[in-house]
Amino acid sequence: MEASAGFSRLAEGVRRWVWKQGWPSLREIQEMALLPVLDGKEDVILSAATAGGKTEAAFLPACTRMAESPLPGTAILYVSPLKALINDQARRLESLCGSVGFPVTPWHGDAPEGGKNSLRKNPRGVLLITPESLESLLMNSPAWCGEAFAGLVNVIVDEFHAFLGTERGCQLQSLLRRIEFLIGRTVPRIALSATLGEMEKAASALRPEKTLPCRILASEGKGSELLLQVRGYRTPRADRGARPGLPGELVQDVYRLLRGDSHLLFTNSRSRTEELAAALSALCGRNFVPNEFFPHHGSLAPDLRRSLEERLQKKDLPTTAVCTSTLELGIDIGSVASIGQVGEPGTVSGLRQRLGRSGRRGGPAVLRVFAEEDETGPDSHPADALRLSLVQTAAVLSLLLRKWREPPREGLYHLSTLVQQTLSVIAQYGGVRADQLWTLLCGTGPFHAVGKKDFGDFLRGLAEKQAITQLGDGRLVPGTEGELLTDRYTFFTAFSSPEEYRLEYNGELLGTAPLEIPPSPGGSLLFAGKAWETVAVIASSKTVLLRPSAGGTPPRLAGGRTVVHDTVRREMKQVLLAGDPSRYFNPTAAELFREGAERFRNWRLGETDILEDKGSLHLFPWRGDEVVEAAAMLLRRMNLRADTFGGVITLPGCSAAGLREAAGRIPGRGLPSGEELAADAPDTEIEKFDYLVPERLRRRGWAARYLDVPGAAEWLGSLAGRK
């Protein structure tokens, strides 16, 4: 192996370890990272394809810094979003870190206690941990943390893209800031990610306080050949009482194409995962062959998930994991023969991450999208008639091939996580003054969008809810509610899954469903194959009261709760304007696409955003979900009923003239703020600790996450003829 200047600076033990691997050379991202990490004067973001060598790119120079550091304590803090990934990395890193004489300790709820106890007695080497376990350490063992982290030379954040724009990501930003405050110095950070858009925004997310410069190192690599196909399936129309199951042809095709090798088959919901896995397993039974198809999602017991991951790793039996996003991140299951996606992909970044699991070791990357589309009829919603689910698939694939990625979200308040971090810091120090809290968390921390006045209102709101109380010397300490919260292990988790809403009709429970944004009164909902109209939303009990809808059938648009980006929706319109199915569509998918494109032309939607149909208007902004939701809320303020389905706004009983008159009354200036508009939302308590946030601030945070009021006003102004 030819030694570069960077390689020559690695510790002797690290160099020996590399030679033992038999590598002919370092990979591009590994060579690029050596000098910046070794110098230790800046943060570094390493972006490369899945299995592109990012872990070694970070740890080869970081282990050298660890070996050369004279400081006592843990030298490298590695943070991962997944326990399983920590376990994998602990096995991978043991020999590399051992080459310079340092141990690797995994630390999470399921990690062996022996390793944790050894680290408690003698903190040294590499600590691999989740944000939740790190939160627990800072709260409950602050003195030990001060000693253990005093010698940190690097912080490494794996799967960095999974943290961006999330409550958990903001929690991690705060934890890293608190560690630096505790030890009194700045520690260079290294972020690893396979998929990032607008890297400069990612750099701001790695260190919001910007006390170190950030170097961005990206390696596209040569890449694998991509074999791509979209397979279309027609689903028979459901009657009013039942939802159709999976198309039998789809199940047969998956069985035929995937049986005999190892694959990952992603779906957009846990229920679809279970349904498909059960159908495939039953088909194996009917054919008297061993089952090769197994579900993998977050609701399954950890032992069941681990056994499937181990089966994929061993590669001694053909195995297809039918999964949600749980296998999207970097758990080491090795390479699989192909990636499947059932239903439209929600984001380009997510699909790119999934695709990285295939095509390793020089073979082609294989992606198949299985696209279900309902048969349409006279009462079908235009979103279904246009085949927007299939069009979204085409748009996401087009952007994927052009190497576009969604940029990180900015401008979010993360007030629920601010509640958690406020209580955590108070517990860590036993009591803190308000000005100290603001400086640590907001002034120089990740909650910089919260000014001093708003923070004062925020603290008063916590005091009113008895989460905190103030002592005579001015220190803030936990109140009754705060003590109850911080005494539970569930407190360490900043994020929450969307709550299950009860769906009721005439006092009867129809079922429950996770709804991130519940429908507004008068809005429509599709559940169990039936169309319902929302009568009321009771936020306190998370209940949606329904009655049968008198209108047509809402669209089938499948998928989870992913927010669709502006660029994806604009690309959808361009795909329809082009009018031709992509060469990677199979005949059925191409036929379905042509049906949608023909209707798009017949309805002249390339020239207008308005479609009049059976006494209703359907509006096509071709904009992201934040614009669509804000536009619908502004129209409701004009006394119009406005339902949203997959980027389409439906106005029952409205004429084009009535729409233009209403849109003309929406001011170009003097618009309601997002905070004011959020007052119309049926429920803004979305995140885990939102119930403790004062209502005014909670509305502001909700609006920042879900609404783009200026974008909506601009589009509505175009309908009214206002430039």
XYZ file of C-alpha atoms in Angstrom, residues 124-624:
501
model
C -11.132 5.359 28.793
C -11.249 4.421 25.121
C -14.361 4.682 22.971
C -17.922 5.051 24.269
C -20.714 4.087 21.836
C -24.050 5.458 23.031
C -27.561 6.585 22.063
C -28.798 10.134 22.790
C -31.213 8.759 25.386
C -28.493 6.982 27.382
C -26.287 10.061 27.128
C -29.169 12.131 28.521
C -29.451 9.740 31.454
C -25.720 9.954 32.200
C -25.657 13.749 32.190
C -28.722 13.969 34.430
C -27.913 11.229 36.904
C -24.089 11.091 36.897
C -22.884 14.644 36.152
C -19.720 14.352 38.286
C -18.718 11.118 36.544
C -19.414 12.720 33.147
C -17.148 15.617 34.019
C -14.341 13.162 34.740
C -15.092 10.689 31.932
C -15.398 13.284 29.168
C -12.514 15.483 30.272
C -10.211 13.783 27.752
C -12.489 13.760 24.704
C -10.614 14.249 21.443
C -13.556 13.679 19.067
C -17.316 13.295 19.005
C -18.569 11.115 16.121
C -22.245 11.219 15.083
C -23.307 8.327 12.859
C -26.280 8.396 10.445
C -26.307 12.166 10.875
C -29.114 12.668 8.369
C -31.467 10.702 10.662
C -31.140 13.452 13.292
C -31.606 16.487 11.046
C -34.718 18.571 11.695
C -36.030 16.208 14.391
C -36.692 16.546 18.107
C -34.091 13.858 18.745
C -31.569 15.753 16.657
C -32.162 18.914 18.654
C -31.761 16.899 21.847
C -28.388 15.658 20.585
C -27.272 19.197 19.707
C -28.115 20.264 23.254
C -26.359 17.283 24.843
C -23.128 17.955 22.949
C -23.259 21.636 23.909
C -23.820 20.671 27.554
C -20.825 18.295 27.517
C -18.546 21.044 26.192
C -19.859 23.436 28.841
C -19.246 20.791 31.516
C -15.608 20.136 30.522
C -14.877 23.756 29.607
C -13.554 23.272 26.075
C -14.613 22.661 22.475
C -14.355 19.137 21.035
C -14.199 18.616 17.241
C -17.208 16.767 15.848
C -17.354 14.307 12.944
C -20.685 13.559 11.264
C -21.193 10.515 9.033
C -23.996 10.338 6.488
C -24.771 8.685 3.168
C -27.451 11.151 2.063
C -27.350 14.916 2.548
C -28.717 17.824 0.543
C -27.497 21.430 0.845
C -24.450 20.517 2.905
C -23.992 24.031 4.282
C -27.283 23.659 6.181
C -26.080 20.313 7.507
C -22.936 22.034 8.807
C -25.093 24.513 10.747
C -27.026 21.612 12.235
C -23.830 19.874 13.390
C -22.804 22.870 15.507
C -25.466 25.624 15.672
C -23.240 27.822 17.846
C -20.555 27.812 15.083
C -17.619 27.956 17.479
C -15.572 25.821 15.062
C -15.421 25.948 11.272
C -16.817 22.929 9.455
C -15.176 21.100 6.581
C -17.499 19.172 4.247
C -15.988 16.124 2.550
C -18.170 14.273 0.052
C -17.289 11.282 -2.067
C -19.746 10.161 -4.683
C -17.384 7.330 -5.617
C -17.635 5.524 -8.898
C -21.030 4.162 -7.906
C -22.656 0.927 -8.940
C -24.634 0.307 -12.062
C -28.322 0.852 -11.259
C -30.951 -1.575 -12.521
C -34.348 0.038 -12.046
C -37.926 -1.019 -12.722
C -41.372 0.264 -11.730
C -44.021 -2.455 -11.836
C -47.656 -1.369 -11.905
C -50.712 -3.166 -10.474
C -54.399 -2.402 -10.736
C -56.318 -2.810 -7.499
C -60.065 -3.575 -7.854
C -62.252 -0.762 -6.562
C -63.347 -1.254 -2.966
C -66.988 -1.413 -2.093
C -68.220 0.985 0.568
C -67.733 -1.533 3.352
C -64.284 -2.959 2.866
C -60.779 -2.017 1.872
C -59.231 -4.236 -0.799
C -56.213 -6.273 0.139
C -52.993 -6.556 -1.742
C -53.278 -7.311 -5.462
C -52.713 -11.032 -5.901
C -50.478 -10.362 -8.897
C -48.225 -8.147 -6.751
C -47.789 -10.887 -4.133
C -47.070 -13.468 -6.836
C -44.504 -11.180 -8.513
C -42.694 -10.428 -5.244
C -42.563 -14.150 -4.489
C -41.285 -15.002 -7.970
C -38.707 -12.209 -8.176
C -37.286 -12.328 -4.656
C -37.456 -15.942 -3.536
C -34.084 -17.689 -3.434
C -31.884 -14.729 -2.429
C -31.711 -11.990 0.220
C -33.555 -8.703 -0.244
C -35.030 -5.742 1.612
C -38.645 -4.943 0.702
C -39.791 -1.598 2.127
C -43.400 -0.548 2.684
C -44.896 2.736 3.855
C -46.664 1.474 6.981
C -46.447 -1.214 9.619
C -49.876 -2.583 8.689
C -48.798 -2.981 5.042
C -45.595 -4.673 6.219
C -47.529 -7.228 8.236
C -50.106 -7.755 5.492
C -47.482 -8.369 2.824
C -45.241 -10.560 4.998
C -48.239 -12.705 5.969
C -49.354 -13.080 2.334
C -45.864 -14.096 1.203
C -45.409 -16.517 4.095
C -48.768 -18.103 3.306
C -47.746 -18.456 -0.345
C -44.582 -20.285 0.730
C -46.758 -22.642 2.774
C -49.122 -23.328 -0.118
C -46.129 -24.144 -2.334
C -44.616 -26.433 0.345
C -41.330 -24.492 0.526
C -39.576 -22.974 3.565
C -40.640 -19.442 4.418
C -38.147 -16.755 3.391
C -40.259 -13.625 4.086
C -40.286 -11.997 7.534
C -41.604 -8.652 8.878
C -39.344 -6.052 10.504
C -40.754 -2.876 12.094
C -40.583 -0.874 15.312
C -43.567 -2.538 17.012
C -41.963 -5.985 16.950
C -40.132 -7.279 19.998
C -36.363 -6.587 19.901
C -35.560 -10.320 19.938
C -37.608 -10.883 16.781
C -35.885 -7.992 14.994
C -32.437 -9.172 16.090
C -32.997 -12.748 14.935
C -33.969 -11.513 11.463
C -30.939 -9.175 11.329
C -28.653 -12.073 12.307
C -30.205 -14.285 9.624
C -29.452 -11.603 7.027
C -25.881 -11.258 8.315
C -25.126 -14.991 8.202
C -26.288 -15.301 4.574
C -26.660 -19.062 4.872
C -30.395 -18.919 4.090
C -32.211 -16.794 1.513
C -34.064 -14.089 3.444
C -36.305 -11.185 2.506
C -37.065 -8.632 5.231
C -40.404 -6.922 4.623
C -39.729 -3.741 6.533
C -40.456 -0.125 7.311
C -37.655 2.425 7.732
C -36.168 0.323 10.584
C -33.671 -1.238 8.146
C -32.992 2.009 6.298
C -30.092 2.993 8.538
C -26.655 1.444 8.801
C -27.245 -1.798 10.690
C -24.625 -4.179 9.337
C -26.656 -6.789 7.477
C -24.233 -6.871 4.585
C -25.248 -6.508 0.985
C -28.577 -7.709 -0.371
C -29.413 -8.690 -3.928
C -32.043 -6.012 -4.395
C -34.198 -3.325 -2.807
C -37.968 -3.317 -3.222
C -40.360 -0.464 -2.473
C -44.110 -1.088 -2.221
C -45.991 2.164 -2.795
C -44.650 5.591 -3.630
C -41.356 6.628 -1.976
C -41.898 9.670 0.253
C -38.476 11.282 -0.012
C -35.517 11.145 -2.360
C -33.074 10.986 0.549
C -34.838 8.029 2.132
C -34.925 6.100 -1.136
C -31.226 6.821 -1.739
C -30.419 5.548 1.730
C -32.349 2.342 1.083
C -30.761 1.844 -2.308
C -27.313 1.944 -0.698
C -28.005 -1.497 0.762
C -27.760 -3.030 -2.723
C -24.961 -3.019 -5.288
C -21.962 -3.554 -3.024
C -18.758 -5.342 -3.942
C -18.932 -4.333 -7.580
C -22.349 -5.758 -8.438
C -25.240 -3.686 -9.791
C -27.675 -1.966 -7.448
C -31.187 -3.274 -8.100
C -34.338 -1.303 -7.252
C -37.893 -2.414 -7.958
C -40.889 -0.249 -7.114
C -44.208 -2.073 -6.855
C -46.859 0.575 -7.589
C -50.491 -0.100 -6.672
C -53.209 1.973 -8.325
C -56.957 1.655 -7.790
C -59.231 1.165 -10.737
C -60.949 4.501 -11.247
C -64.598 5.339 -11.860
C -66.904 8.346 -12.268
C -66.706 9.244 -8.563
C -62.936 8.839 -8.213
C -61.068 11.761 -6.742
C -58.891 13.568 -9.325
C -55.772 12.648 -7.333
C -56.486 8.997 -8.090
C -57.576 9.714 -11.661
C -54.259 11.473 -12.306
C -52.361 8.545 -10.771
C -50.536 10.955 -8.467
C -49.077 8.135 -6.389
C -47.380 6.744 -9.495
C -46.439 10.253 -10.655
C -44.783 10.912 -7.291
C -42.791 7.713 -7.744
C -41.646 8.923 -11.176
C -40.697 12.343 -9.780
C -38.699 10.915 -6.857
C -36.831 8.553 -9.185
C -36.104 11.390 -11.624
C -34.615 13.507 -8.813
C -32.708 10.500 -7.467
C -31.038 9.958 -10.830
C -30.109 13.666 -10.917
C -28.521 13.268 -7.435
C -30.816 15.813 -5.768
C -31.567 15.385 -2.037
C -33.977 17.117 0.334
C -32.151 19.819 2.339
C -32.242 19.786 6.155
C -35.219 21.561 7.733
C -34.432 24.967 9.253
C -36.264 27.526 11.384
C -37.868 24.990 13.740
C -38.342 25.810 17.427
C -38.335 22.319 19.000
C -40.142 23.661 22.064
C -41.085 20.203 23.315
C -37.396 19.302 23.447
C -36.651 22.635 25.126
C -38.981 21.512 27.935
C -37.020 18.288 28.278
C -33.625 19.990 28.177
C -34.691 22.648 30.678
C -35.772 20.017 33.201
C -32.695 17.900 32.457
C -30.229 20.764 33.048
C -32.025 21.695 36.268
C -31.778 18.071 37.437
C -28.108 17.875 36.399
C -27.054 20.861 38.482
C -29.686 20.660 41.211
C -30.940 24.159 40.405
C -30.157 26.806 37.786
C -30.962 30.494 37.323
C -33.127 31.527 34.372
C -30.352 33.591 32.755
C -27.941 30.627 32.969
C -30.504 28.361 31.343
C -31.136 30.778 28.494
C -27.406 31.237 27.824
C -26.690 27.489 27.793
C -29.733 26.314 25.819
C -30.699 29.320 23.684
C -28.002 31.980 23.589
C -25.146 29.573 22.757
C -27.217 26.426 22.311
C -29.481 24.880 19.678
C -32.656 26.736 20.704
C -31.359 30.061 19.393
C -34.736 30.855 17.773
C -36.124 31.444 21.274
C -35.376 34.987 22.440
C -35.104 36.138 26.052
C -38.675 37.455 26.259
C -40.145 34.281 24.794
C -37.956 32.190 27.080
C -39.308 34.113 30.057
C -42.865 33.345 28.921
C -41.823 29.744 28.367
C -40.512 29.407 31.950
C -43.611 31.069 33.396
C -45.700 28.553 31.482
C -43.701 25.681 32.965
C -44.196 27.160 36.430
C -47.967 27.408 35.873
C -48.016 23.708 34.986
C -45.919 22.984 38.110
C -43.060 21.621 36.034
C -40.631 24.045 37.729
C -40.651 26.340 40.734
C -38.346 29.165 41.850
C -36.497 29.288 45.173
C -35.873 32.434 47.172
C -32.312 32.717 45.842
C -33.629 32.781 42.251
C -32.702 29.218 41.306
C -35.182 27.129 39.349
C -35.827 23.601 40.622
C -38.266 20.874 39.555
C -41.890 21.372 40.535
C -44.320 18.585 41.353
C -44.944 17.718 37.683
C -41.258 18.103 36.852
C -40.222 15.657 39.571
C -42.739 13.095 38.325
C -41.490 13.472 34.751
C -37.754 13.301 35.446
C -38.217 10.280 37.723
C -39.418 8.142 34.789
C -37.020 6.422 32.379
C -39.286 7.508 29.514
C -38.198 11.101 30.167
C -34.853 10.542 28.396
C -36.581 10.143 25.031
C -37.268 13.489 23.352
C -39.393 12.250 20.475
C -42.785 10.592 20.402
C -44.653 8.664 17.737
C -47.847 10.291 16.480
C -50.545 9.586 19.018
C -53.295 7.161 18.191
C -56.533 9.054 17.680
C -59.832 7.348 18.476
C -62.171 7.414 15.489
C -65.820 7.356 16.567
C -69.199 7.361 14.834
C -72.450 7.600 16.811
C -70.635 6.731 20.029
C -69.065 3.590 18.529
C -65.323 3.130 18.231
C -64.384 2.508 14.593
C -60.715 2.055 15.432
C -57.564 4.057 16.071
C -55.075 5.650 13.710
C -51.808 7.607 14.131
C -52.505 11.108 12.776
C -49.756 13.730 12.794
C -52.216 16.442 11.723
C -55.831 15.495 12.517
C -58.457 16.572 9.960
C -60.247 19.861 10.546
C -64.014 19.837 11.188
C -65.733 19.375 7.846
C -62.686 17.641 6.391
C -62.694 14.145 4.947
C -60.988 10.979 6.109
C -60.663 7.538 4.553
C -60.756 4.708 7.095
C -61.501 0.999 6.674
C -62.457 1.575 3.052
C -65.151 4.156 3.848
C -65.278 7.900 3.361
C -66.020 9.938 6.502
C -66.583 13.592 7.261
C -65.063 15.029 10.432
C -67.671 16.412 12.821
C -65.299 17.470 15.608
C -61.841 16.855 17.051
C -61.579 16.549 20.841
C -57.928 17.325 21.552
C -58.001 16.412 25.258
C -58.993 12.794 24.573
C -57.446 12.542 21.079
C -60.828 11.674 19.577
C -62.134 12.382 16.081
C -65.941 12.305 15.748
C -67.053 11.209 12.284
C -70.142 10.730 10.159
C -70.464 9.044 6.766
C -69.420 11.329 3.929
C -72.070 12.229 1.375
C -69.440 12.976 -1.260
C -67.350 10.774 -3.523
C -64.455 8.583 -2.592
C -61.343 10.257 -1.146
C -58.108 9.257 -2.860
C -56.285 6.087 -1.950
C -52.880 7.785 -1.734
C -50.920 5.376 0.395
C -47.873 6.026 2.483
C -46.836 7.273 5.856
C -46.583 10.753 7.306
C -43.629 11.988 5.264
C -43.793 15.677 4.404
C -43.415 16.005 0.632
C -40.913 18.667 -0.436
C -41.645 21.545 -2.805
C -39.119 20.255 -5.344
C -40.794 16.830 -5.501
C -44.220 18.332 -6.220
C -42.831 20.686 -8.868
C -41.102 17.718 -10.483
C -44.417 15.842 -10.496
C -45.913 18.550 -12.693
C -42.914 18.411 -15.028
C -43.275 14.648 -15.306
C -46.930 15.032 -16.307
C -46.115 17.820 -18.764
C -43.604 15.534 -20.465
C -46.393 12.977 -20.761
C -44.303 9.903 -21.520
C -43.696 7.085 -19.046
C -40.099 6.418 -18.163
C -38.286 3.618 -19.942
C -38.043 1.696 -16.665
C -41.866 1.404 -16.310
C -43.265 -2.047 -17.094
C -46.281 -2.191 -19.484
C -48.908 -1.938 -16.730
C -47.133 0.956 -15.019
C -46.728 2.719 -18.375
C -50.424 2.235 -19.160
C -51.438 3.604 -15.753
C -49.128 6.582 -16.196
C -50.543 7.360 -19.656
C -54.060 7.354 -18.189
C -53.038 10.004 -15.659
C -51.102 12.057 -18.214
C -54.053 12.002 -20.643
C -56.406 13.314 -17.956
C -53.825 15.952 -17.045
C -53.871 17.151 -20.672
C -57.646 16.908 -21.036
C -58.164 18.926 -17.857
C -55.573 21.482 -19.095
C -53.729 21.321 -15.780
C -50.552 22.430 -17.495
C -52.244 25.810 -18.002
C -54.430 26.162 -14.902
C -54.271 25.037 -11.287
C -58.080 24.772 -11.051
C -60.325 21.851 -12.017
C -64.126 22.149 -11.778
C -65.823 18.785 -11.311
C -69.359 17.908 -10.183
C -69.950 21.066 -8.176
C -66.534 21.066 -6.507
C -63.207 22.668 -7.232
C -59.922 20.813 -7.072
C -56.804 22.946 -6.755
C -53.352 21.795 -7.823
C -50.655 24.063 -6.332
C -47.831 21.619 -7.247
C -46.163 22.796 -4.043
C -44.884 21.115 -0.890
